[in-house]
Coordinates of C-alpha atoms in Angstrom, one line a residue:
Chain A
Q1 CA -16.9 -4.1 7.0
S2 CA -14.8 -7.3 7.6
A3 CA -11.7 -7.8 5.7
L4 CA -11.5 -9.8 2.5
T5 CA -10.2 -13.4 3.6
Q6 CA -7.0 -14.5 2.0
A7 CA -4.6 -17.3 2.9
A8 CA -1.4 -16.2 5.2
S9 CA 1.3 -17.9 2.9
V10 CA 1.8 -19.6 -0.3
S11 CA 4.7 -20.7 -1.5
G12 CA 6.4 -22.2 -4.4
S13 CA 9.3 -23.2 -6.4
P14 CA 11.0 -21.0 -9.4
G15 CA 9.0 -21.6 -12.6
Q16 CA 5.9 -23.0 -11.0
S17 CA 2.5 -21.3 -11.0
I18 CA 0.6 -20.1 -7.9
T19 CA -2.9 -18.7 -7.3
I20 CA -3.8 -16.6 -4.1
S21 CA -7.2 -16.5 -3.4
C22 CA -9.5 -13.6 -2.3
A23 CA -13.0 -14.4 -0.7
G24 CA -15.6 -11.7 -0.1
T25 CA -19.1 -11.9 0.0
S26 CA -21.8 -10.4 -2.6
N27 CA -21.7 -6.8 -1.2
D28 CA -18.1 -7.0 -2.4
V29 CA -16.2 -9.2 -4.8
G30 CA -19.1 -10.9 -5.8
G31 CA -21.1 -7.8 -6.4
Y32 CA -18.6 -5.2 -8.6
T33 CA -15.8 -5.8 -11.2
H34 CA -13.6 -2.8 -8.7
V35 CA -11.3 -5.9 -7.6
S36 CA -7.6 -5.1 -7.4
W37 CA -4.2 -6.4 -6.1
Y38 CA -1.5 -4.9 -4.7
Q39 CA 2.3 -6.1 -4.6
Q40 CA 4.3 -5.0 -1.5
H41 CA 7.9 -5.9 -1.0
P42 CA 9.6 -5.3 2.3
G43 CA 9.6 -1.6 3.5
T44 CA 8.4 -0.1 0.0
A45 CA 5.0 1.1 -0.9
P46 CA 2.3 -1.1 -2.5
K47 CA 2.8 -1.3 -6.4
L48 CA -0.6 -1.9 -8.1
M49 CA -0.4 -5.3 -10.2
I50 CA -4.1 -5.8 -11.5
S51 CA -7.3 -3.6 -11.5
E52 CA -11.1 -4.1 -12.3
V53 CA -10.5 -8.1 -11.7
S54 CA -8.3 -8.8 -14.9
N55 CA -6.7 -5.5 -16.0
R56 CA -3.0 -5.3 -15.8
P57 CA -1.2 -2.0 -15.9
S58 CA 1.4 -1.2 -18.4
G59 CA 4.9 -2.2 -17.2
V60 CA 3.4 -5.2 -15.1
S61 CA 4.9 -8.6 -16.2
N62 CA 2.3 -10.9 -18.3
R63 CA 2.6 -13.3 -15.6
F64 CA 0.4 -12.0 -13.3
S65 CA -3.1 -12.6 -14.2
G66 CA -6.4 -12.1 -12.4
S67 CA -9.8 -13.8 -12.2
K68 CA -13.1 -13.6 -10.2
S69 CA -15.6 -16.5 -9.9
G70 CA -18.7 -15.8 -7.9
N71 CA -17.7 -14.4 -4.4
T72 CA -14.0 -14.8 -4.8
A73 CA -11.1 -13.4 -7.0
S74 CA -7.9 -14.9 -7.7
L75 CA -4.6 -14.1 -8.6
T76 CA -2.2 -16.3 -10.4
I77 CA 1.9 -15.6 -11.0
S78 CA 3.2 -18.0 -13.7
G79 CA 6.8 -19.0 -14.1
L80 CA 7.6 -18.0 -10.4
Q81 CA 10.4 -15.7 -9.9
A82 CA 12.5 -14.6 -7.0
E83 CA 11.7 -11.3 -7.7
D84 CA 8.2 -12.0 -7.0
E85 CA 8.6 -12.9 -3.4
A86 CA 6.6 -10.3 -1.6
D87 CA 3.4 -9.3 0.2
Y88 CA 0.1 -9.3 -2.0
Y89 CA -3.0 -7.7 -0.7
C90 CA -6.1 -7.7 -2.7
S91 CA -9.2 -5.1 -2.8
S92 CA -12.7 -4.5 -3.3
Y93 CA -14.9 -1.7 -3.6
T94 CA -18.3 -2.7 -1.3
S95 CA -21.8 -2.1 -1.6
S96 CA -21.4 0.8 1.5
A97 CA -19.5 2.8 -1.0
T98 CA -16.3 1.9 0.7
L99 CA -13.2 -0.1 -0.1
V100 CA -11.9 -3.2 1.9
F101 CA -8.5 -4.5 1.7
G102 CA -7.9 -8.6 2.3
G103 CA -5.5 -9.4 5.2
G104 CA -2.5 -10.0 2.3
T105 CA -0.8 -13.2 1.6
R106 CA 2.9 -13.8 1.9
V107 CA 4.4 -15.4 -1.5
T108 CA 7.7 -17.3 -0.7
V109 CA 9.8 -18.5 -3.5
L110 CA 11.4 -21.8 -2.4
Chain B
Q1 CA 6.3 11.2 -14.3
V2 CA 3.3 11.0 -12.1
Q3 CA 4.4 10.6 -8.8
L4 CA 3.1 11.1 -5.1
V5 CA 6.0 12.2 -2.8
Q6 CA 5.2 12.4 1.1
S7 CA 6.7 14.3 3.7
G8 CA 9.2 12.8 6.2
S9 CA 9.0 10.7 9.3
E10 CA 7.6 11.7 12.3
L11 CA 8.1 11.1 16.1
K12 CA 5.4 12.6 18.4
K13 CA 4.0 12.6 22.0
P14 CA 0.6 10.8 23.0
G15 CA -1.9 13.7 22.6
A16 CA 0.1 15.6 19.9
S17 CA -1.3 16.2 16.7
V18 CA 0.5 15.7 13.4
K19 CA 0.4 16.8 9.6
V20 CA 1.5 14.4 6.7
S21 CA 1.5 16.1 2.8
C22 CA 1.1 14.4 -0.1
K23 CA 2.6 16.2 -3.1
A24 CA 1.3 15.1 -6.6
S25 CA 3.7 15.7 -9.6
G26 CA 3.2 15.2 -13.1
Y27 CA -0.7 15.7 -13.2
T28 CA -3.2 18.0 -11.5
L29 CA -4.7 17.3 -8.0
N30 CA -7.8 17.8 -9.4
N31 CA -8.1 15.3 -11.7
Y32 CA -8.3 12.2 -9.4
A33 CA -9.4 11.6 -5.9
M34 CA -6.8 10.9 -3.1
N35 CA -7.3 7.9 -0.7
W36 CA -5.3 7.4 2.5
V37 CA -4.1 3.8 3.8
R38 CA -2.8 2.7 7.3
Q39 CA -0.8 0.3 7.6
A40 CA 0.2 -0.9 11.1
P41 CA 3.6 -2.3 12.2
G42 CA 3.8 -5.9 10.7
Q43 CA 0.0 -5.4 9.7
G44 CA -1.8 -5.3 6.6
L45 CA -3.4 -2.3 4.8
E46 CA -6.4 -0.3 6.1
W47 CA -8.3 1.9 3.8
M48 CA -8.7 5.3 6.0
G49 CA -11.3 7.1 3.1
W50 CA -11.0 9.5 0.4
I51 CA -11.1 12.9 -0.4
N52 CA -13.0 14.5 -3.6
T53 CA -10.0 16.9 -5.0
N54 CA -12.8 19.3 -6.7
T55 CA -15.0 19.4 -3.9
G56 CA -12.5 19.1 -1.0
N57 CA -15.5 16.6 0.4
P58 CA -13.7 13.9 2.7
T59 CA -15.4 10.4 3.3
Y60 CA -14.0 8.7 6.3
A61 CA -13.9 4.9 6.9
Q62 CA -15.1 3.3 10.3
G63 CA -13.0 3.9 12.6
F64 CA -10.9 7.1 11.2
T65 CA -13.9 9.6 11.9
G66 CA -13.2 12.4 14.7
R67 CA -9.2 12.7 15.1
F68 CA -8.5 12.5 11.3
V69 CA -8.8 15.2 8.9
F70 CA -8.3 15.1 4.9
S71 CA -7.8 18.4 3.3
L72 CA -6.4 20.0 0.3
D73 CA -4.1 22.9 -1.1
T74 CA -4.7 23.0 -4.6
S75 CA -2.2 26.1 -5.3
V76 CA 0.7 23.4 -4.5
N77 CA -0.7 20.0 -5.5
T78 CA -0.7 18.9 -2.4
A79 CA -3.0 16.6 0.1
Y80 CA -3.0 16.5 3.4
L81 CA -3.8 14.0 6.5
Q82 CA -4.2 15.4 10.0
I83 CA -4.3 13.4 13.1
S84 CA -5.5 15.1 16.3
S85 CA -5.0 13.7 19.7
L86 CA -2.2 10.9 18.8
K87 CA -2.5 7.6 20.7
A88 CA 0.1 5.0 20.8
E89 CA -2.2 2.8 18.3
D90 CA -2.0 5.4 15.8
T91 CA 2.0 4.3 15.1
A92 CA 1.8 3.2 11.9
V93 CA 3.0 4.2 8.3
Y94 CA 0.6 6.2 6.2
Y95 CA 0.1 6.2 2.6
C96 CA -1.7 8.6 0.1
A97 CA -2.7 6.8 -3.1
R98 CA -4.2 8.3 -6.4
D99 CA -8.0 7.0 -7.3
Q100 CA -8.2 5.8 -10.5
G101 CA -11.6 4.1 -9.8
W102 CA -11.4 2.4 -6.8
W103 CA -7.9 1.2 -7.9
F104 CA -5.0 3.0 -6.8
D105 CA -2.0 4.0 -8.7
P106 CA 0.5 5.3 -7.7
W107 CA 1.0 5.5 -4.1
G108 CA 3.2 7.8 -2.1
Q109 CA 6.3 6.0 -0.5
G110 CA 4.6 6.4 3.0
T111 CA 5.1 8.5 5.8
L112 CA 6.1 6.6 9.5
V113 CA 4.4 8.2 12.1
T114 CA 5.8 7.0 15.4
V115 CA 3.5 7.9 18.8
S116 CA 5.6 7.4 21.9
S117 CA 6.3 9.0 25.1

């Protein structure tokens, strides 16, 4: 199972909105709702930001939102803040009853 | 609160074995499956597989069969990852993560395993 495809890096200025994409296939992202997003700051464990394509857990800022169209999922961060600078990973359930992660996107706040 | 606390960093020689623990608190281990994720230095997340905490049945991802073993001790609410015949390329941070339906929350703090002669 190949990793889901994410851009290596995305940047934006404070207050702007950015979108991170996660491209898969009909055997993973396109075929299931089990798509999640995780935030990871350097030296720390990943943190769940979005589950089931667009569900935001309690405690996660409403500036984070998730969506999916076809075989591509997206994470949008609105009102970008310095604390959002981190690595972001998508994941998806697959038709082989496994899980696959994206390669990760480094978000830089200019 | 719900949390997973993992054992500390390990330094091992090639060919040795290591056992990483992941103690669950704030909930009963049996109620949720447990997943394991590897992150090599400077690299992304890699799913290793999961263990059914009711039956103890493990499922290993491709590339993690043979030398990797998931196990449980429900009497102490703890999951384990054992890696045998360690190689330099096993050097990584290993995370346990509670499975809530193919999404993971919370994660353990991670255990760095370094394999070096």
